[in-house]
Tab-separated table of N, CA and C in Angstrom:
chain	number	residue	atom	x	y	z
A	1	GLU	N	115.178	110.198	127.079
A	1	GLU	CA	114.207	110.689	126.045
A	1	GLU	C	115.024	111.536	125.096
A	2	VAL	N	114.583	111.610	123.763
A	2	VAL	CA	115.283	112.370	122.806
A	2	VAL	C	114.789	113.782	122.712
A	3	GLU	N	115.840	114.685	122.534
A	3	GLU	CA	115.441	116.017	122.347
A	3	GLU	C	114.721	116.242	121.143
A	4	PRO	N	113.623	117.069	121.203
A	4	PRO	CA	112.790	117.347	120.027
A	4	PRO	C	113.548	117.798	118.752
A	5	GLU	N	114.527	118.683	118.973
A	5	GLU	CA	115.338	119.120	117.765
A	5	GLU	C	116.051	117.929	117.126
A	6	ARG	N	116.650	117.079	117.932
A	6	ARG	CA	117.372	115.970	117.410
A	6	ARG	C	116.398	114.983	116.660
A	7	SER	N	115.242	114.778	117.186
A	7	SER	CA	114.326	113.927	116.593
A	7	SER	C	113.848	114.540	115.199
A	8	VAL	N	113.549	115.746	115.188
A	8	VAL	CA	113.114	116.353	113.919
A	8	VAL	C	114.268	116.324	112.966
A	9	ARG	N	115.469	116.652	113.362
A	9	ARG	CA	116.553	116.661	112.492
A	9	ARG	C	116.849	115.263	111.962
A	10	ASN	N	116.673	114.253	112.580
A	10	ASN	CA	117.003	112.887	112.214
A	10	ASN	C	115.854	112.211	111.557
A	11	ALA	N	114.606	112.903	111.481
A	11	ALA	CA	113.397	112.275	110.964
A	11	ALA	C	113.525	112.139	109.467
A	12	VAL	N	113.347	110.840	108.995
A	12	VAL	CA	113.361	110.433	107.629
A	12	VAL	C	112.009	109.728	107.493
A	13	ARG	N	111.403	109.842	106.371
A	13	ARG	CA	110.032	109.255	106.126
A	13	ARG	C	110.266	107.717	106.075
A	14	PRO	N	109.702	107.023	107.072
A	14	PRO	CA	109.827	105.536	107.069
A	14	PRO	C	108.930	104.986	105.913
A	15	VAL	N	109.447	104.085	105.236
A	15	VAL	CA	108.613	103.390	104.186
A	15	VAL	C	108.321	101.889	104.402
A	16	HIS	N	109.287	101.394	105.409
A	16	HIS	CA	109.113	99.912	105.735
A	16	HIS	C	109.664	99.787	107.103
A	17	VAL	N	108.969	98.961	107.832
A	17	VAL	CA	109.561	98.590	109.159
A	17	VAL	C	109.433	97.110	109.466
A	18	GLY	N	110.573	96.589	110.034
A	18	GLY	CA	110.550	95.231	110.424
A	18	GLY	C	110.960	95.265	111.887
A	19	PHE	N	110.946	94.087	112.586
A	19	PHE	CA	111.319	93.928	113.934
A	19	PHE	C	112.368	92.787	114.148
A	20	CYS	N	113.337	93.120	115.022
A	20	CYS	CA	114.259	92.048	115.415
A	20	CYS	C	113.458	91.022	116.279
A	21	SER	N	113.824	89.741	116.067
A	21	SER	CA	113.064	88.713	116.852
A	21	SER	C	113.446	88.557	118.278
A	22	LYS	N	114.580	89.299	118.618
A	22	LYS	CA	114.970	89.317	120.030
A	22	LYS	C	114.652	90.694	120.670
A	23	ALA	N	114.238	90.651	121.954
A	23	ALA	CA	113.943	91.759	122.719
A	23	ALA	C	114.941	92.008	123.753
A	24	PRO	N	116.003	92.801	123.518
A	24	PRO	CA	117.073	93.109	124.511
A	24	PRO	C	116.648	93.882	125.626
A	25	THR	N	117.346	93.818	126.797
A	25	THR	CA	117.070	94.600	127.971
A	25	THR	C	118.096	95.832	127.867
A	26	ILE	N	117.475	97.000	127.820
A	26	ILE	CA	118.283	98.216	127.747
A	26	ILE	C	117.947	99.075	128.999
A	27	ASP	N	118.920	99.503	129.796
A	27	ASP	CA	118.568	100.247	130.923
A	27	ASP	C	117.506	99.606	131.849
A	28	GLY	N	117.473	98.349	131.973
A	28	GLY	CA	116.611	97.614	132.844
A	28	GLY	C	115.225	97.371	132.258
A	29	GLU	N	114.958	97.812	130.992
A	29	GLU	CA	113.634	97.570	130.473
A	29	GLU	C	113.878	96.739	129.075
A	30	THR	N	112.726	95.784	129.033
A	30	THR	CA	112.724	95.055	127.737
A	30	THR	C	112.325	95.961	126.569
A	31	CYS	N	113.104	96.076	125.552
A	31	CYS	CA	112.872	96.903	124.493
A	31	CYS	C	112.683	96.082	123.149
A	32	TYR	N	111.948	96.712	122.348
A	32	TYR	CA	111.602	96.014	121.045
A	32	TYR	C	112.315	96.813	119.957
A	33	VAL	N	113.113	96.135	119.113
A	33	VAL	CA	113.941	96.797	118.131
A	33	VAL	C	113.288	96.828	116.765
A	34	ALA	N	113.000	97.976	116.354
A	34	ALA	CA	112.353	98.147	114.988
A	34	ALA	C	113.574	98.427	114.021
A	35	ILE	N	113.484	97.751	112.869
A	35	ILE	CA	114.423	98.048	111.743
A	35	ILE	C	113.652	98.839	110.816
A	36	VAL	N	114.131	100.012	110.549
A	36	VAL	CA	113.374	100.973	109.738
A	36	VAL	C	114.088	101.308	108.378
A	37	SER	N	113.306	101.277	107.314
A	37	SER	CA	113.927	101.709	105.998
A	37	SER	C	113.273	103.059	105.635
A	38	GLY	N	114.142	104.024	105.237
A	38	GLY	CA	113.626	105.292	104.845
A	38	GLY	C	113.428	105.447	103.381
A	39	ASP	N	112.854	106.573	102.992
A	39	ASP	CA	112.501	106.813	101.590
A	39	ASP	C	113.729	107.020	100.736
A	40	GLY	N	114.918	107.195	101.256
A	40	GLY	CA	115.976	107.397	100.373
A	40	GLY	C	116.960	106.154	100.435
A	41	GLY	N	116.430	105.052	100.953
A	41	GLY	CA	117.225	103.786	100.972
A	41	GLY	C	117.988	103.599	102.312
A	42	GLU	N	117.861	104.580	103.204
A	42	GLU	CA	118.604	104.487	104.435
A	42	GLU	C	117.893	103.284	105.310
A	43	ARG	N	118.745	102.803	106.187
A	43	ARG	CA	118.213	101.685	107.104
A	43	ARG	C	118.816	102.023	108.427
A	44	TRP	N	118.074	101.842	109.487
A	44	TRP	CA	118.520	102.072	110.876
A	44	TRP	C	117.659	101.306	111.838
A	45	ALA	N	118.080	101.217	113.088
A	45	ALA	CA	117.332	100.594	114.121
A	45	ALA	C	117.079	101.527	115.279
A	46	VAL	N	115.887	101.318	115.853
A	46	VAL	CA	115.636	102.084	117.081
A	46	VAL	C	115.011	101.070	118.076
A	47	ALA	N	115.323	101.279	119.331
A	47	ALA	CA	114.793	100.334	120.408
A	47	ALA	C	113.870	101.209	121.359
A	48	LYS	N	112.747	100.624	121.641
A	48	LYS	CA	111.801	101.278	122.484
A	48	LYS	C	111.072	100.298	123.316
A	49	PRO	N	110.768	100.670	124.635
A	49	PRO	CA	110.055	99.753	125.526
A	49	PRO	C	108.524	99.720	124.979
A	50	PHE	N	107.888	98.650	125.394
A	50	PHE	CA	106.417	98.565	124.965
A	50	PHE	C	105.679	99.803	125.210
A	51	ARG	N	105.843	100.425	126.443
A	51	ARG	CA	105.041	101.569	126.796
A	51	ARG	C	105.190	102.739	125.806
A	52	ALA	N	106.391	102.850	125.144
A	52	ALA	CA	106.609	103.929	124.139
A	52	ALA	C	105.677	103.664	122.939
A	53	PHE	N	105.618	102.380	122.527
A	53	PHE	CA	104.662	102.021	121.449
A	53	PHE	C	103.125	102.272	121.849
A	54	LYS	N	102.838	101.966	123.026
A	54	LYS	CA	101.514	102.218	123.457
A	54	LYS	C	101.124	103.674	123.467
A	55	LEU	N	102.031	104.495	123.960
A	55	LEU	CA	101.837	105.957	123.998
A	55	LEU	C	101.710	106.506	122.525
A	56	PHE	N	102.601	105.942	121.657
A	56	PHE	CA	102.616	106.418	120.359
A	56	PHE	C	101.224	106.078	119.614
A	57	ARG	N	100.791	104.900	119.930
A	57	ARG	CA	99.485	104.443	119.313
A	57	ARG	C	98.292	105.408	119.810
A	58	ASN	N	98.323	105.806	121.055
A	58	ASN	CA	97.374	106.777	121.575
A	58	ASN	C	97.515	108.135	120.890
A	59	GLU	N	98.690	108.505	120.629
A	59	GLU	CA	98.997	109.776	119.861
A	59	GLU	C	98.608	109.748	118.368
A	60	ILE	N	98.843	108.666	117.715
A	60	ILE	CA	98.647	108.720	116.292
A	60	ILE	C	97.290	108.147	115.792
A	61	THR	N	96.603	107.457	116.635
A	61	THR	CA	95.331	106.869	116.191
A	61	THR	C	94.390	107.952	115.813
A	62	PRO	N	94.075	109.041	116.568
A	62	PRO	CA	93.244	110.081	116.023
A	62	PRO	C	93.611	110.630	114.762
A	63	LEU	N	94.968	110.794	114.394
A	63	LEU	CA	95.411	111.379	113.218
A	63	LEU	C	95.101	110.378	112.101
A	64	LEU	N	95.294	109.084	112.341
A	64	LEU	CA	95.071	108.009	111.352
A	64	LEU	C	93.617	107.775	111.015
A	65	GLU	N	92.775	107.956	111.979
A	65	GLU	CA	91.350	107.774	111.830
A	65	GLU	C	90.796	108.908	110.738
A	66	LYS	N	91.444	109.949	110.779
A	66	LYS	CA	91.019	111.029	109.751
A	66	LYS	C	91.431	110.545	108.396
A	67	LEU	N	92.528	109.862	108.274
A	67	LEU	CA	93.023	109.405	106.929
A	67	LEU	C	92.400	108.136	106.517
A	68	ALA	N	92.267	107.146	107.501
A	68	ALA	CA	91.683	105.859	107.023
A	68	ALA	C	90.811	105.350	108.151
A	69	PRO	N	89.562	105.670	108.086
A	69	PRO	CA	88.585	105.154	109.081
A	69	PRO	C	88.776	103.711	109.349
A	70	GLY	N	88.838	103.358	110.704
A	70	GLY	CA	88.991	101.935	111.118
A	70	GLY	C	90.375	101.749	111.571
A	71	MET	N	91.317	102.659	111.368
A	71	MET	CA	92.736	102.383	111.735
A	71	MET	C	92.782	102.184	113.306
A	72	GLY	N	91.888	102.830	114.035
A	72	GLY	CA	91.860	102.767	115.536
A	72	GLY	C	91.490	101.359	115.940
A	73	ARG	N	90.943	100.686	115.110
A	73	ARG	CA	90.529	99.233	115.583
A	73	ARG	C	91.552	98.230	115.164
A	74	LEU	N	92.761	98.671	114.669
A	74	LEU	CA	93.753	97.627	114.402
A	74	LEU	C	94.152	96.953	115.614
A	75	PRO	N	94.402	95.667	115.552
A	75	PRO	CA	94.844	94.826	116.769
A	75	PRO	C	96.091	95.417	117.313
A	76	PHE	N	96.182	95.572	118.554
A	76	PHE	CA	97.460	96.009	119.234
A	76	PHE	C	97.691	94.988	120.444
A	77	PRO	N	98.853	94.490	120.564
A	77	PRO	CA	99.110	93.500	121.568
A	77	PRO	C	98.921	93.968	123.032
A	78	ALA	N	98.585	93.171	123.932
A	78	ALA	CA	98.462	93.496	125.310
A	78	ALA	C	99.301	92.463	126.068
A	79	PRO	N	100.460	92.877	126.488
A	79	PRO	CA	101.389	91.901	127.193
A	79	PRO	C	100.728	91.415	128.484
A	80	SER	N	100.860	90.207	128.687
A	80	SER	CA	100.289	89.667	130.010
A	80	SER	C	101.395	89.287	130.952
A	81	ALA	N	101.009	89.189	132.163
A	81	ALA	CA	101.997	88.903	133.263
A	81	ALA	C	102.787	87.620	132.948
A	82	ILE	N	102.108	86.601	132.346
A	82	ILE	CA	102.761	85.242	132.095
A	82	ILE	C	103.823	85.460	130.966
A	83	HIS	N	103.517	86.400	129.952
A	83	HIS	CA	104.584	86.683	128.940
A	83	HIS	C	105.818	87.219	129.630
A	84	SER	N	105.600	88.306	130.474
A	84	SER	CA	106.742	88.890	131.177
A	84	SER	C	107.481	87.875	132.040
A	85	LEU	N	106.711	87.152	132.818
A	85	LEU	CA	107.331	86.172	133.763
A	85	LEU	C	108.144	85.123	133.004
A	86	LEU	N	107.679	84.616	131.854
A	86	LEU	CA	108.356	83.590	131.213
A	86	LEU	C	109.391	84.101	130.091
A	87	GLY	N	109.405	85.427	130.010
A	87	GLY	CA	110.216	86.009	129.031
A	87	GLY	C	109.869	85.730	127.493
A	88	ILE	N	108.555	85.500	127.342
A	88	ILE	CA	108.165	85.247	125.968
A	88	ILE	C	107.696	86.461	125.270
A	89	ASP	N	108.547	86.929	124.353
A	89	ASP	CA	108.363	88.175	123.763
A	89	ASP	C	107.765	88.146	122.228
A	90	GLU	N	107.825	86.930	121.642
A	90	GLU	CA	107.444	86.853	120.313
A	90	GLU	C	106.000	87.347	120.022
A	91	PRO	N	105.026	86.920	120.766
A	91	PRO	CA	103.715	87.456	120.535
A	91	PRO	C	103.546	88.948	120.590
A	92	ILE	N	104.250	89.608	121.494
A	92	ILE	CA	104.268	91.020	121.595
A	92	ILE	C	105.025	91.678	120.382
A	93	ILE	N	106.208	91.103	120.063
A	93	ILE	CA	107.029	91.560	118.937
A	93	ILE	C	106.125	91.491	117.630
A	94	ASP	N	105.510	90.314	117.336
A	94	ASP	CA	104.721	90.127	116.224
A	94	ASP	C	103.504	91.054	116.235
A	95	GLY	N	102.887	91.289	117.347
A	95	GLY	CA	101.686	92.180	117.385
A	95	GLY	C	102.073	93.619	117.095
A	96	VAL	N	103.112	94.132	117.794
A	96	VAL	CA	103.626	95.460	117.559
A	96	VAL	C	104.104	95.668	116.103
A	97	HIS	N	104.754	94.706	115.558
A	97	HIS	CA	105.260	94.791	114.126
A	97	HIS	C	104.074	94.836	113.222
A	98	ALA	N	102.992	93.946	113.418
A	98	ALA	CA	101.930	94.079	112.498
A	98	ALA	C	101.153	95.313	112.569
A	99	TRP	N	100.948	95.898	113.801
A	99	TRP	CA	100.406	97.234	113.989
A	99	TRP	C	101.224	98.270	113.348
A	100	LEU	N	102.495	98.390	113.636
A	100	LEU	CA	103.247	99.477	113.083
A	100	LEU	C	103.488	99.283	111.607
A	101	ALA	N	103.570	98.199	111.067
A	101	ALA	CA	103.614	98.112	109.597
A	101	ALA	C	102.329	98.581	108.903
A	102	ALA	N	101.135	98.266	109.528
A	102	ALA	CA	99.976	98.817	108.998
A	102	ALA	C	100.004	100.396	109.050
A	103	VAL	N	100.504	100.874	110.118
A	103	VAL	CA	100.503	102.330	110.252
A	103	VAL	C	101.433	102.979	109.182
A	104	VAL	N	102.615	102.336	108.911
A	104	VAL	CA	103.556	102.881	107.912
A	104	VAL	C	102.902	102.753	106.556
A	105	GLU	N	102.193	101.728	106.281
A	105	GLU	CA	101.577	101.493	104.985
A	105	GLU	C	100.424	102.527	104.924
A	106	ALA	N	99.538	102.776	105.969
A	106	ALA	CA	98.559	103.818	105.790
A	106	ALA	C	99.113	105.172	105.463
A	107	ILE	N	100.282	105.498	106.043
A	107	ILE	CA	100.833	106.810	105.957
A	107	ILE	C	101.601	106.785	104.612
A	108	ALA	N	102.082	105.761	104.156
A	108	ALA	CA	102.733	105.741	102.813
A	108	ALA	C	101.799	106.129	101.590
A	109	ASP	N	100.542	105.965	101.874
A	109	ASP	CA	99.490	106.375	100.952
A	109	ASP	C	99.354	107.824	100.955
A	110	ASP	N	100.156	108.607	100.131
A	110	ASP	CA	100.083	110.051	100.283
A	110	ASP	C	99.039	110.641	99.284
A	111	THR	N	98.117	109.843	98.823
A	111	THR	CA	97.101	110.387	97.888
A	111	THR	C	95.741	110.655	98.705
A	112	VAL	N	95.834	110.837	100.025
A	112	VAL	CA	94.739	111.120	100.898
A	112	VAL	C	94.218	112.492	100.630
A	113	ALA	N	92.926	112.598	101.013
A	113	ALA	CA	92.284	113.950	100.809
A	113	ALA	C	92.615	114.927	101.906
A	114	ASP	N	92.857	114.461	103.138
A	114	ASP	CA	93.170	115.347	104.249
A	114	ASP	C	94.691	115.570	104.350
A	115	LEU	N	95.169	116.523	103.580
A	115	LEU	CA	96.581	116.799	103.494
A	115	LEU	C	97.178	117.133	104.824
A	116	ASP	N	96.509	118.055	105.544
A	116	ASP	CA	96.953	118.417	106.929
A	116	ASP	C	97.056	117.248	107.832
A	117	GLY	N	96.107	116.388	107.840
A	117	GLY	CA	96.079	115.238	108.731
A	117	GLY	C	97.196	114.200	108.290
A	118	PHE	N	97.491	114.117	107.091
A	118	PHE	CA	98.522	113.300	106.478
A	118	PHE	C	99.875	113.846	106.943
A	119	VAL	N	100.075	115.091	106.787
A	119	VAL	CA	101.406	115.686	107.263
A	119	VAL	C	101.581	115.561	108.841
A	120	SER	N	100.549	115.708	109.502
A	120	SER	CA	100.669	115.559	110.937
A	120	SER	C	101.049	114.061	111.320
A	121	ALA	N	100.339	113.106	110.677
A	121	ALA	CA	100.664	111.705	110.893
A	121	ALA	C	101.983	111.258	110.378
A	122	GLU	N	102.339	111.748	109.303
A	122	GLU	CA	103.667	111.418	108.782
A	122	GLU	C	104.840	111.956	109.640
A	123	ARG	N	104.686	113.131	110.060
A	123	ARG	CA	105.642	113.810	111.011
A	123	ARG	C	105.727	113.090	112.312
A	124	ALA	N	104.677	112.736	112.888
A	124	ALA	CA	104.674	111.989	114.162
A	124	ALA	C	105.322	110.603	113.954
A	125	LEU	N	105.035	109.893	112.927
A	125	LEU	CA	105.658	108.604	112.604
A	125	LEU	C	107.160	108.748	112.477
A	126	SER	N	107.519	109.819	111.638
A	126	SER	CA	108.984	110.044	111.312
A	126	SER	C	109.768	110.379	112.583
A	127	ILE	N	109.141	111.106	113.516
A	127	ILE	CA	109.840	111.497	114.664
A	127	ILE	C	109.873	110.310	115.605
A	128	PHE	N	108.905	109.501	115.657
A	128	PHE	CA	108.859	108.317	116.630
A	128	PHE	C	109.860	107.329	116.162
A	129	LEU	N	110.096	107.217	114.850
A	129	LEU	CA	110.979	106.093	114.322
A	129	LEU	C	112.324	106.724	113.932
A	130	ALA	N	112.619	108.023	114.302
A	130	ALA	CA	113.859	108.606	113.852
A	130	ALA	C	115.070	107.971	114.635
A	131	GLU	N	116.127	108.033	113.838
A	131	GLU	CA	117.438	107.473	114.487
A	131	GLU	C	117.691	108.313	115.748
A	132	ASP	N	117.850	107.585	116.852
A	132	ASP	CA	117.980	108.242	118.071
A	132	ASP	C	119.170	107.769	118.995
A	133	GLY	N	119.936	106.857	118.354
A	133	GLY	CA	121.040	106.345	119.120
A	133	GLY	C	120.801	105.251	120.166
A	134	SER	N	119.479	104.787	120.145
A	134	SER	CA	119.110	103.805	121.097
A	134	SER	C	119.649	102.470	120.946
A	135	VAL	N	120.135	102.203	119.582
A	135	VAL	CA	120.712	100.924	119.352
A	135	VAL	C	122.230	101.192	118.930
A	136	SER	N	123.047	100.732	119.841
A	136	SER	CA	124.470	100.859	119.657
A	136	SER	C	125.055	99.995	118.643
A	137	ASP	N	126.255	100.253	118.154
A	137	ASP	CA	126.929	99.327	117.136
A	137	ASP	C	127.074	98.033	117.798
A	138	GLN	N	127.376	97.912	119.149
A	138	GLN	CA	127.616	96.685	119.847
A	138	GLN	C	126.226	95.940	119.851
A	139	LEU	N	125.168	96.561	120.079
A	139	LEU	CA	123.823	95.818	120.044
A	139	LEU	C	123.579	95.452	118.713
A	140	VAL	N	123.784	96.230	117.645
A	140	VAL	CA	123.568	95.726	116.258
A	140	VAL	C	124.330	94.447	116.073
A	141	ALA	N	125.623	94.407	116.422
A	141	ALA	CA	126.441	93.180	116.206
A	141	ALA	C	125.814	92.005	117.013
A	142	LYS	N	125.531	92.363	118.281
A	142	LYS	CA	124.984	91.200	119.256
A	142	LYS	C	123.715	90.637	118.632
A	143	LEU	N	122.828	91.442	118.060
A	143	LEU	CA	121.575	91.029	117.526
A	143	LEU	C	121.616	90.450	116.116
A	144	GLY	N	122.861	90.667	115.445
A	144	GLY	CA	123.061	90.105	114.176
A	144	GLY	C	122.418	90.983	113.088
A	145	LEU	N	122.163	92.305	113.361
A	145	LEU	CA	121.430	93.043	112.401
A	145	LEU	C	122.429	93.643	111.298
A	146	GLU	N	121.919	93.610	110.009
A	146	GLU	CA	122.701	94.322	109.046
A	146	GLU	C	122.103	95.624	108.638
A	147	LEU	N	122.835	96.706	108.849
A	147	LEU	CA	122.237	98.096	108.691
A	147	LEU	C	123.151	98.677	107.743
A	148	ARG	N	122.541	99.366	106.697
A	148	ARG	CA	123.457	100.224	105.819
A	148	ARG	C	123.377	101.643	106.382
A	149	LEU	N	124.446	102.180	106.555
A	149	LEU	CA	124.589	103.522	107.172
A	149	LEU	C	124.157	104.554	106.146
A	150	ARG	N	123.660	105.599	106.665
A	150	ARG	CA	123.241	106.769	105.784
A	150	ARG	C	124.547	107.366	105.186
A	151	ALA	N	124.467	107.564	103.848
A	151	ALA	CA	125.534	108.043	103.066
A	151	ALA	C	126.027	109.363	103.568
A	152	SER	N	125.090	110.353	103.771
A	152	SER	CA	125.498	111.727	104.325
A	152	SER	C	124.291	112.265	105.099
A	153	PRO	N	124.620	113.019	106.157
A	153	PRO	CA	123.520	113.509	106.932
A	153	PRO	C	122.598	114.323	106.153
A	154	ARG	N	121.371	114.220	106.464
A	154	ARG	CA	120.329	115.244	105.766
A	154	ARG	C	120.438	116.553	106.517
A	155	PRO	N	120.196	117.647	105.753
A	155	PRO	CA	120.111	118.885	106.468
A	155	PRO	C	118.831	119.042	107.325
A	156	PRO	N	118.835	119.870	108.220
A	156	PRO	CA	117.552	119.929	109.052
A	156	PRO	C	116.441	120.508	108.306
A	157	PRO	N	115.129	120.162	108.655
A	157	PRO	CA	114.055	120.704	107.940
A	157	PRO	C	114.031	122.247	108.035
A	158	GLU	N	113.361	122.864	107.173
A	158	GLU	CA	113.363	124.397	107.246
A	158	GLU	C	112.746	124.940	108.609
A	159	GLY	N	113.469	125.790	109.182
A	159	GLY	CA	113.087	126.350	110.443
A	159	GLY	C	113.639	125.660	111.609
A	160	VAL	N	114.307	124.614	111.454
A	160	VAL	CA	114.927	123.820	112.593
A	160	VAL	C	116.350	124.107	112.553
A	161	PRO	N	116.897	124.715	113.719
A	161	PRO	CA	118.300	124.975	113.710
A	161	PRO	C	119.173	123.776	113.628
A	162	ASP	N	120.346	123.834	112.940
A	162	ASP	CA	121.244	122.771	112.831
A	162	ASP	C	122.085	122.713	114.109
A	163	PRO	N	121.994	121.606	114.816
A	163	PRO	CA	122.782	121.616	116.135
A	163	PRO	C	124.215	121.538	116.036
A	164	LYS	N	124.708	121.265	114.757
A	164	LYS	CA	126.214	121.335	114.523
A	164	LYS	C	126.443	122.225	113.287
A	165	PRO	N	126.521	123.477	113.628
A	165	PRO	CA	126.751	124.523	112.497
A	165	PRO	C	128.142	124.199	111.870
A	166	GLU	N	128.273	124.617	110.611
A	166	GLU	CA	129.457	124.425	109.887
A	166	GLU	C	130.580	125.263	110.676
A	167	PRO	N	131.819	124.803	110.836
A	167	PRO	CA	132.811	125.527	111.459
A	167	PRO	C	133.222	126.755	110.538
A	168	GLU	N	133.552	127.744	111.144
A	168	GLU	CA	134.047	128.878	110.400
A	168	GLU	C	135.392	128.662	109.822
A	169	PRO	N	135.689	128.989	108.621
A	169	PRO	CA	137.025	128.808	108.041
A	169	PRO	C	138.006	129.531	108.777
A	170	GLU	N	139.245	128.871	108.953
A	170	GLU	CA	140.297	129.433	109.657
A	170	GLU	C	140.978	130.553	108.714
A	171	PRO	N	141.407	131.606	109.301
A	171	PRO	CA	142.034	132.655	108.602
A	171	PRO	C	143.281	132.054	107.880
A	172	GLN	N	143.588	132.458	106.605
A	172	GLN	CA	144.740	131.846	105.963
A	172	GLN	C	145.993	132.650	106.551
A	173	LYS	N	147.077	131.860	106.777
A	173	LYS	CA	148.264	132.388	107.288
A	173	LYS	C	149.134	132.857	106.080
A	174	LYS	N	149.889	133.988	106.351
A	174	LYS	CA	150.721	134.589	105.254
A	174	LYS	C	152.054	134.157	105.385
């Protein structure tokens, strides 16, 4: 699990999400790889097991209902034993992708009346899809993903300590 400070520090507003058509096994769990595009043109991948998406759905649905009534009724996939047994991941990947894309789109509409609800939903989505190191360079290559690396790290949000403070300058030698 990702430390909260790291998640907040790496949180960039997602504006588009896609999914890899393959579901790799990471630490013994089938994971679904989301390819996320940020508001500054960044692109990264995160891998999460189905249960993480399901927990996130439970967390964000009440926030979304305030912004866009009916969001709680968006279809969400339910994996069956036969899918797991046969290793058929496409229906689950497609379903999670459709649901998450609708969530990203709903949150991208920042003209909503409930500003507090919008900020809470945007923050939850940004943290959930933050770069977290779950997709290694080797996995990116194995899956054939093309990701553009972030040009420079973003500073932490106000009030969040920087886990890597600037090194103090060395005293000049005479």
